[in-house]
Amino acid sequence: MRKVTTISLDEKTSVIAKSLPNFSHFVRECLLRHHASLMNVDECPFVRVDRFENRCVPRVHNRPHCFVCWPHGKPSETLVKSFLSHKNIERLDEATKIENWQLLNLDPNITVQESATSPETLGVKTNLWGRIKAIFR
């Protein structure tokens, strides 16, 4: 169940919020990552399994996402099924990062550059799905 909350933004943050494809999702992810960092979660709180190379199972109904094992977000069911047939965790991580491109990247080595071109005009979704499919070929 979703809870509607109103927030106040200044002019600069309002422009940033409008540029995001899903502002609500972005805020939810930021809150989850903030909560995990406050709890000093360096270890996965869930059971790790061999079939995911000592990571927790990425898709469990009604369980919060584990950013320790899955820093690029939760892989889709399709990606998990493909991984289970190929057994390549690096490919799963790469495809998940591409699939979840809209998620916040907390890597301090990455800088954000503003672009005058709108992502919609570049066919981003089509390009991303093409890259994901190429990974699992």
Tab-separated table of N, CA and C in Angstrom:
chain	number	residue	atom	x	y	z
A	1	MET	N	0.845	-1.178	0.000
A	1	MET	CA	0.000	0.000	0.000
A	1	MET	C	0.891	1.243	0.000
A	2	ARG	N	0.592	2.176	-0.851
A	2	ARG	CA	1.377	3.409	-0.972
A	2	ARG	C	0.815	4.481	-0.052
A	3	LYS	N	1.703	5.283	0.494
A	3	LYS	CA	1.334	6.432	1.317
A	3	LYS	C	1.748	7.688	0.561
A	4	VAL	N	0.850	8.626	0.392
A	4	VAL	CA	1.140	9.864	-0.310
A	4	VAL	C	1.692	10.869	0.694
A	5	THR	N	2.861	11.431	0.365
A	5	THR	CA	3.512	12.411	1.216
A	5	THR	C	3.889	13.609	0.361
A	6	THR	N	3.689	14.779	0.886
A	6	THR	CA	4.038	16.000	0.167
A	6	THR	C	5.356	16.533	0.703
A	7	ILE	N	6.230	16.973	-0.220
A	7	ILE	CA	7.494	17.579	0.197
A	7	ILE	C	7.637	18.928	-0.489
A	8	SER	N	8.462	19.770	0.083
A	8	SER	CA	8.737	21.085	-0.505
A	8	SER	C	10.124	21.075	-1.125
A	9	LEU	N	10.218	21.568	-2.342
A	9	LEU	CA	11.490	21.646	-3.044
A	9	LEU	C	11.798	23.097	-3.377
A	10	ASP	N	13.064	23.424	-3.436
A	10	ASP	CA	13.431	24.752	-3.907
A	10	ASP	C	13.512	24.701	-5.437
A	11	GLU	N	13.874	25.806	-6.072
A	11	GLU	CA	13.879	25.856	-7.532
A	11	GLU	C	14.862	24.855	-8.140
A	12	LYS	N	16.049	24.750	-7.559
A	12	LYS	CA	17.068	23.853	-8.110
A	12	LYS	C	16.641	22.391	-7.980
A	13	THR	N	16.162	21.991	-6.799
A	13	THR	CA	15.768	20.594	-6.617
A	13	THR	C	14.487	20.263	-7.382
A	14	SER	N	13.654	21.246	-7.624
A	14	SER	CA	12.450	21.028	-8.415
A	14	SER	C	12.812	20.667	-9.856
A	15	VAL	N	13.792	21.347	-10.406
A	15	VAL	CA	14.249	21.054	-11.766
A	15	VAL	C	14.822	19.633	-11.827
A	16	ILE	N	15.593	19.260	-10.814
A	16	ILE	CA	16.168	17.913	-10.768
A	16	ILE	C	15.052	16.872	-10.691
A	17	ALA	N	14.067	17.107	-9.819
A	17	ALA	CA	12.956	16.163	-9.644
A	17	ALA	C	12.185	15.974	-10.951
A	18	LYS	N	11.973	17.052	-11.692
A	18	LYS	CA	11.239	16.955	-12.954
A	18	LYS	C	12.016	16.183	-14.017
A	19	SER	N	13.339	16.145	-13.890
A	19	SER	CA	14.150	15.441	-14.885
A	19	SER	C	14.201	13.935	-14.646
A	20	LEU	N	13.765	13.489	-13.484
A	20	LEU	CA	13.799	12.058	-13.169
A	20	LEU	C	12.600	11.347	-13.787
A	21	PRO	N	12.801	10.134	-14.285
A	21	PRO	CA	11.688	9.413	-14.914
A	21	PRO	C	10.623	8.980	-13.904
A	22	ASN	N	11.013	8.753	-12.642
A	22	ASN	CA	10.065	8.318	-11.624
A	22	ASN	C	10.534	8.859	-10.277
A	23	PHE	N	10.119	10.058	-9.952
A	23	PHE	CA	10.577	10.735	-8.743
A	23	PHE	C	10.212	9.949	-7.485
A	24	SER	N	9.025	9.394	-7.419
A	24	SER	CA	8.613	8.628	-6.238
A	24	SER	C	9.531	7.431	-6.012
A	25	HIS	N	9.849	6.725	-7.084
A	25	HIS	CA	10.755	5.586	-6.978
A	25	HIS	C	12.126	6.039	-6.482
A	26	PHE	N	12.600	7.145	-7.004
A	26	PHE	CA	13.888	7.703	-6.608
A	26	PHE	C	13.904	8.019	-5.109
A	27	VAL	N	12.857	8.653	-4.621
A	27	VAL	CA	12.781	9.004	-3.198
A	27	VAL	C	12.721	7.741	-2.340
A	28	ARG	N	11.928	6.750	-2.761
A	28	ARG	CA	11.855	5.501	-1.994
A	28	ARG	C	13.219	4.831	-1.912
A	29	GLU	N	13.935	4.797	-3.032
A	29	GLU	CA	15.259	4.180	-3.024
A	29	GLU	C	16.222	4.949	-2.128
A	30	CYS	N	16.197	6.272	-2.210
A	30	CYS	CA	17.073	7.083	-1.355
A	30	CYS	C	16.793	6.805	0.119
A	31	LEU	N	15.525	6.701	0.473
A	31	LEU	CA	15.168	6.423	1.864
A	31	LEU	C	15.660	5.043	2.302
A	32	LEU	N	15.525	4.038	1.447
A	32	LEU	CA	16.004	2.695	1.781
A	32	LEU	C	17.520	2.671	1.944
A	33	ARG	N	18.226	3.328	1.034
A	33	ARG	CA	19.692	3.369	1.140
A	33	ARG	C	20.123	4.154	2.374
A	34	HIS	N	19.433	5.239	2.668
A	34	HIS	CA	19.754	6.033	3.862
A	34	HIS	C	19.533	5.187	5.115
A	35	HIS	N	18.421	4.479	5.158
A	35	HIS	CA	18.127	3.618	6.301
A	35	HIS	C	19.204	2.542	6.464
A	36	ALA	N	19.616	1.934	5.357
A	36	ALA	CA	20.660	0.904	5.416
A	36	ALA	C	21.970	1.488	5.927
A	37	SER	N	22.308	2.706	5.497
A	37	SER	CA	23.561	3.315	5.955
A	37	SER	C	23.488	3.701	7.430
A	38	LEU	N	22.310	4.127	7.904
A	38	LEU	CA	22.156	4.450	9.333
A	38	LEU	C	22.295	3.210	10.203
A	39	MET	N	21.865	2.079	9.665
A	39	MET	CA	21.942	0.825	10.415
A	39	MET	C	23.345	0.223	10.318
A	40	ASN	N	24.244	0.906	9.580
A	40	ASN	CA	25.599	0.402	9.357
A	40	ASN	C	25.580	-1.024	8.826
A	41	VAL	N	24.725	-1.224	7.838
A	41	VAL	CA	24.581	-2.556	7.272
A	41	VAL	C	25.690	-2.787	6.256
A	42	ASP	N	26.733	-3.461	6.705
A	42	ASP	CA	27.815	-3.868	5.810
A	42	ASP	C	27.688	-5.332	5.458
A	43	GLU	N	26.864	-6.018	6.195
A	43	GLU	CA	26.644	-7.442	5.976
A	43	GLU	C	25.191	-7.654	5.572
A	44	CYS	N	24.982	-8.605	4.723
A	44	CYS	CA	23.634	-8.955	4.293
A	44	CYS	C	22.860	-9.533	5.473
A	45	PRO	N	21.657	-9.020	5.756
A	45	PRO	CA	20.878	-9.533	6.880
A	45	PRO	C	20.096	-10.805	6.553
A	46	PHE	N	20.174	-11.282	5.300
A	46	PHE	CA	19.395	-12.433	4.869
A	46	PHE	C	20.308	-13.643	4.637
A	47	VAL	N	19.712	-14.789	4.480
A	47	VAL	CA	20.461	-16.014	4.232
A	47	VAL	C	21.073	-15.959	2.837
A	48	ARG	N	22.362	-16.241	2.769
A	48	ARG	CA	23.054	-16.270	1.473
A	48	ARG	C	23.043	-17.695	0.939
A	49	VAL	N	22.998	-17.794	-0.390
A	49	VAL	CA	22.911	-19.115	-1.007
A	49	VAL	C	23.997	-19.301	-2.065
A	50	ASP	N	24.416	-20.542	-2.254
A	50	ASP	CA	25.472	-20.855	-3.219
A	50	ASP	C	25.070	-20.543	-4.654
A	51	ARG	N	23.802	-20.787	-4.995
A	51	ARG	CA	23.407	-20.607	-6.397
A	51	ARG	C	23.502	-19.158	-6.854
A	52	PHE	N	23.544	-18.186	-5.912
A	52	PHE	CA	23.770	-16.781	-6.263
A	52	PHE	C	25.150	-16.330	-5.788
A	53	GLU	N	26.091	-17.275	-5.786
A	53	GLU	CA	27.483	-17.014	-5.432
A	53	GLU	C	27.615	-16.306	-4.090
A	54	ASN	N	26.998	-16.898	-3.085
A	54	ASN	CA	27.036	-16.427	-1.701
A	54	ASN	C	26.394	-15.054	-1.511
A	55	ARG	N	25.375	-14.767	-2.301
A	55	ARG	CA	24.541	-13.585	-2.106
A	55	ARG	C	23.146	-14.072	-1.714
A	56	CYS	N	22.338	-13.166	-1.177
A	56	CYS	CA	20.967	-13.552	-0.846
A	56	CYS	C	20.136	-13.661	-2.134
A	57	VAL	N	19.018	-14.343	-2.046
A	57	VAL	CA	18.120	-14.488	-3.195
A	57	VAL	C	17.554	-13.099	-3.502
A	58	PRO	N	17.668	-12.627	-4.748
A	58	PRO	CA	17.294	-11.242	-5.047
A	58	PRO	C	15.799	-10.950	-5.082
A	59	ARG	N	14.983	-11.969	-5.325
A	59	ARG	CA	13.551	-11.722	-5.478
A	59	ARG	C	12.771	-12.588	-4.493
A	60	VAL	N	12.450	-12.016	-3.337
A	60	VAL	CA	11.638	-12.689	-2.332
A	60	VAL	C	10.446	-11.790	-2.043
A	61	HIS	N	9.241	-12.338	-2.167
A	61	HIS	CA	8.015	-11.562	-1.984
A	61	HIS	C	7.968	-10.927	-0.586
A	62	ASN	N	7.624	-9.653	-0.536
A	62	ASN	CA	7.456	-8.880	0.709
A	62	ASN	C	8.717	-8.765	1.552
A	63	ARG	N	9.875	-8.921	0.943
A	63	ARG	CA	11.121	-8.716	1.678
A	63	ARG	C	11.795	-7.463	1.134
A	64	PRO	N	12.328	-6.604	2.003
A	64	PRO	CA	13.004	-5.401	1.505
A	64	PRO	C	14.230	-5.761	0.669
A	65	HIS	N	14.573	-4.869	-0.211
A	65	HIS	CA	15.711	-5.080	-1.093
A	65	HIS	C	17.015	-5.030	-0.299
A	66	CYS	N	17.953	-5.907	-0.621
A	66	CYS	CA	19.264	-5.948	0.022
A	66	CYS	C	20.267	-5.204	-0.862
A	67	PHE	N	20.674	-4.001	-0.448
A	67	PHE	CA	21.640	-3.226	-1.222
A	67	PHE	C	23.072	-3.714	-1.013
A	68	VAL	N	23.292	-4.579	-0.015
A	68	VAL	CA	24.624	-5.149	0.202
A	68	VAL	C	24.938	-6.139	-0.911
A	69	CYS	N	24.033	-7.073	-1.144
A	69	CYS	CA	24.243	-8.096	-2.178
A	69	CYS	C	23.911	-7.604	-3.582
A	70	TRP	N	22.949	-6.696	-3.685
A	70	TRP	CA	22.447	-6.249	-4.983
A	70	TRP	C	22.501	-4.718	-5.063
A	71	PRO	N	23.715	-4.135	-5.169
A	71	PRO	CA	23.857	-2.676	-5.141
A	71	PRO	C	23.251	-1.947	-6.330
A	72	HIS	N	22.998	-2.672	-7.430
A	72	HIS	CA	22.414	-2.040	-8.622
A	72	HIS	C	20.907	-2.189	-8.671
A	73	GLY	N	20.309	-2.574	-7.561
A	73	GLY	CA	18.869	-2.747	-7.509
A	73	GLY	C	18.480	-4.206	-7.670
A	74	LYS	N	17.201	-4.448	-7.555
A	74	LYS	CA	16.667	-5.804	-7.650
A	74	LYS	C	16.561	-6.203	-9.116
A	75	PRO	N	17.197	-7.316	-9.508
A	75	PRO	CA	17.052	-7.756	-10.895
A	75	PRO	C	15.631	-8.255	-11.162
A	76	SER	N	15.187	-8.073	-12.377
A	76	SER	CA	13.845	-8.533	-12.750
A	76	SER	C	13.799	-10.056	-12.732
A	77	GLU	N	12.597	-10.577	-12.709
A	77	GLU	CA	12.406	-12.024	-12.728
A	77	GLU	C	13.021	-12.627	-14.000
A	78	THR	N	12.895	-11.923	-15.109
A	78	THR	CA	13.465	-12.386	-16.376
A	78	THR	C	14.983	-12.508	-16.288
A	79	LEU	N	15.635	-11.496	-15.682
A	79	LEU	CA	17.091	-11.542	-15.546
A	79	LEU	C	17.527	-12.668	-14.613
A	80	VAL	N	16.787	-12.882	-13.545
A	80	VAL	CA	17.133	-13.956	-12.605
A	80	VAL	C	17.015	-15.311	-13.295
A	81	LYS	N	15.944	-15.521	-14.063
A	81	LYS	CA	15.777	-16.790	-14.786
A	81	LYS	C	16.908	-16.987	-15.788
A	82	SER	N	17.282	-15.914	-16.472
A	82	SER	CA	18.380	-16.013	-17.433
A	82	SER	C	19.689	-16.337	-16.714
A	83	PHE	N	19.913	-15.714	-15.556
A	83	PHE	CA	21.114	-15.995	-14.778
A	83	PHE	C	21.166	-17.464	-14.362
A	84	LEU	N	20.041	-17.993	-13.906
A	84	LEU	CA	20.012	-19.372	-13.433
A	84	LEU	C	20.343	-20.365	-14.549
A	85	SER	N	20.081	-19.973	-15.799
A	85	SER	CA	20.433	-20.863	-16.907
A	85	SER	C	21.883	-20.661	-17.367
A	86	HIS	N	22.438	-19.444	-17.192
A	86	HIS	CA	23.808	-19.151	-17.633
A	86	HIS	C	24.839	-19.219	-16.502
A	87	LYS	N	24.412	-18.999	-15.264
A	87	LYS	CA	25.300	-19.025	-14.085
A	87	LYS	C	26.473	-18.049	-14.211
A	88	ASN	N	26.178	-16.793	-14.584
A	88	ASN	CA	27.236	-15.788	-14.706
A	88	ASN	C	26.814	-14.557	-13.916
A	89	ILE	N	27.331	-14.422	-12.698
A	89	ILE	CA	26.907	-13.341	-11.800
A	89	ILE	C	27.330	-11.971	-12.328
A	90	GLU	N	28.460	-11.894	-13.030
A	90	GLU	CA	28.895	-10.603	-13.586
A	90	GLU	C	27.916	-10.120	-14.645
A	91	ARG	N	27.430	-11.044	-15.463
A	91	ARG	CA	26.434	-10.684	-16.482
A	91	ARG	C	25.130	-10.241	-15.832
A	92	LEU	N	24.758	-10.918	-14.751
A	92	LEU	CA	23.537	-10.531	-14.037
A	92	LEU	C	23.682	-9.127	-13.456
A	93	ASP	N	24.835	-8.841	-12.839
A	93	ASP	CA	25.071	-7.504	-12.282
A	93	ASP	C	25.030	-6.432	-13.364
A	94	GLU	N	25.680	-6.700	-14.484
A	94	GLU	CA	25.715	-5.727	-15.581
A	94	GLU	C	24.321	-5.477	-16.146
A	95	ALA	N	23.572	-6.554	-16.376
A	95	ALA	CA	22.218	-6.424	-16.921
A	95	ALA	C	21.288	-5.726	-15.932
A	96	THR	N	21.456	-5.995	-14.636
A	96	THR	CA	20.636	-5.348	-13.609
A	96	THR	C	20.928	-3.856	-13.564
A	97	LYS	N	22.194	-3.493	-13.676
A	97	LYS	CA	22.567	-2.071	-13.671
A	97	LYS	C	21.943	-1.358	-14.867
A	98	ILE	N	21.950	-2.004	-16.018
A	98	ILE	CA	21.341	-1.410	-17.219
A	98	ILE	C	19.827	-1.326	-17.053
A	99	GLU	N	19.231	-2.413	-16.569
A	99	GLU	CA	17.777	-2.451	-16.397
A	99	GLU	C	17.308	-1.405	-15.385
A	100	ASN	N	18.081	-1.196	-14.343
A	100	ASN	CA	17.712	-0.248	-13.280
A	100	ASN	C	18.460	1.072	-13.436
A	101	TRP	N	18.635	1.520	-14.649
A	101	TRP	CA	19.410	2.720	-14.944
A	101	TRP	C	18.903	3.958	-14.205
A	102	GLN	N	17.622	3.976	-13.848
A	102	GLN	CA	17.055	5.160	-13.212
A	102	GLN	C	17.368	5.234	-11.726
A	103	LEU	N	17.959	4.171	-11.159
A	103	LEU	CA	18.258	4.171	-9.735
A	103	LEU	C	19.434	5.080	-9.423
A	104	LEU	N	19.474	5.511	-8.209
A	104	LEU	CA	20.542	6.378	-7.732
A	104	LEU	C	21.857	5.626	-7.705
A	105	ASN	N	22.895	6.205	-8.283
A	105	ASN	CA	24.214	5.593	-8.260
A	105	ASN	C	25.017	6.282	-7.169
A	106	LEU	N	25.407	5.528	-6.151
A	106	LEU	CA	26.141	6.092	-5.029
A	106	LEU	C	27.644	5.959	-5.177
A	107	ASP	N	28.121	5.602	-6.362
A	107	ASP	CA	29.551	5.471	-6.588
A	107	ASP	C	30.182	6.858	-6.567
A	108	PRO	N	31.107	7.138	-5.621
A	108	PRO	CA	31.697	8.477	-5.514
A	108	PRO	C	32.611	8.817	-6.681
A	109	ASN	N	33.021	7.830	-7.471
A	109	ASN	CA	33.916	8.082	-8.595
A	109	ASN	C	33.174	8.516	-9.852
A	110	ILE	N	31.841	8.497	-9.817
A	110	ILE	CA	31.053	8.878	-10.993
A	110	ILE	C	30.543	10.298	-10.822
A	111	THR	N	30.719	11.099	-11.839
A	111	THR	CA	30.202	12.459	-11.805
A	111	THR	C	29.019	12.550	-12.748
A	112	VAL	N	28.082	13.413	-12.411
A	112	VAL	CA	26.892	13.590	-13.231
A	112	VAL	C	27.095	14.796	-14.125
A	113	GLN	N	26.830	14.629	-15.387
A	113	GLN	CA	26.925	15.726	-16.330
A	113	GLN	C	25.543	16.019	-16.865
A	114	GLU	N	25.185	17.289	-16.878
A	114	GLU	CA	23.887	17.664	-17.404
A	114	GLU	C	23.953	17.669	-18.921
A	115	SER	N	22.857	17.274	-19.532
A	115	SER	CA	22.783	17.208	-20.978
A	115	SER	C	21.611	18.037	-21.460
A	116	ALA	N	21.785	18.720	-22.573
A	116	ALA	CA	20.696	19.506	-23.142
A	116	ALA	C	19.708	18.620	-23.885
A	117	THR	N	20.097	17.387	-24.157
A	117	THR	CA	19.247	16.470	-24.903
A	117	THR	C	18.413	15.636	-23.950
A	118	SER	N	17.143	15.560	-24.215
A	118	SER	CA	16.239	14.762	-23.391
A	118	SER	C	16.457	13.283	-23.672
A	119	PRO	N	16.487	12.418	-22.639
A	119	PRO	CA	16.658	10.981	-22.867
A	119	PRO	C	15.564	10.387	-23.754
A	120	GLU	N	14.352	10.951	-23.711
A	120	GLU	CA	13.268	10.410	-24.519
A	120	GLU	C	13.576	10.512	-26.008
A	121	THR	N	14.328	11.533	-26.402
A	121	THR	CA	14.621	11.711	-27.821
A	121	THR	C	15.718	10.775	-28.297
A	122	LEU	N	16.405	10.126	-27.362
A	122	LEU	CA	17.500	9.244	-27.746
A	122	LEU	C	17.082	7.781	-27.804
A	123	GLY	N	15.841	7.487	-27.454
A	123	GLY	CA	15.410	6.098	-27.462
A	123	GLY	C	16.088	5.281	-26.380
A	124	VAL	N	16.193	5.828	-25.190
A	124	VAL	CA	16.935	5.198	-24.097
A	124	VAL	C	16.395	3.814	-23.772
A	125	LYS	N	15.082	3.667	-23.628
A	125	LYS	CA	14.523	2.369	-23.249
A	125	LYS	C	14.827	1.311	-24.301
A	126	THR	N	14.681	1.663	-25.544
A	126	THR	CA	14.975	0.718	-26.613
A	126	THR	C	16.441	0.333	-26.581
A	127	ASN	N	17.313	1.321	-26.419
A	127	ASN	CA	18.745	1.079	-26.355
A	127	ASN	C	19.101	0.197	-25.163
A	128	LEU	N	18.497	0.432	-23.996
A	128	LEU	CA	18.799	-0.351	-22.797
A	128	LEU	C	18.374	-1.797	-22.958
A	129	TRP	N	17.175	-2.029	-23.497
A	129	TRP	CA	16.721	-3.409	-23.685
A	129	TRP	C	17.608	-4.136	-24.680
A	130	GLY	N	18.085	-3.426	-25.697
A	130	GLY	CA	19.009	-4.036	-26.648
A	130	GLY	C	20.309	-4.442	-25.976
A	131	ARG	N	20.809	-3.600	-25.074
A	131	ARG	CA	22.050	-3.919	-24.353
A	131	ARG	C	21.845	-5.096	-23.411
A	132	ILE	N	20.689	-5.151	-22.739
A	132	ILE	CA	20.401	-6.254	-21.815
A	132	ILE	C	20.328	-7.571	-22.586
A	133	LYS	N	19.630	-7.564	-23.723
A	133	LYS	CA	19.506	-8.784	-24.519
A	133	LYS	C	20.877	-9.246	-25.022
A	134	ALA	N	21.738	-8.290	-25.386
A	134	ALA	CA	23.065	-8.638	-25.893
A	134	ALA	C	23.923	-9.314	-24.812
A	135	ILE	N	23.721	-8.941	-23.568
A	135	ILE	CA	24.495	-9.523	-22.469
A	135	ILE	C	24.217	-11.006	-22.334
A	136	PHE	N	22.948	-11.402	-22.502
A	136	PHE	CA	22.562	-12.791	-22.277
A	136	PHE	C	22.524	-13.631	-23.554
A	137	ARG	N	23.119	-13.157	-24.607
A	137	ARG	CA	23.175	-13.964	-25.847
A	137	ARG	C	24.286	-14.968	-25.770
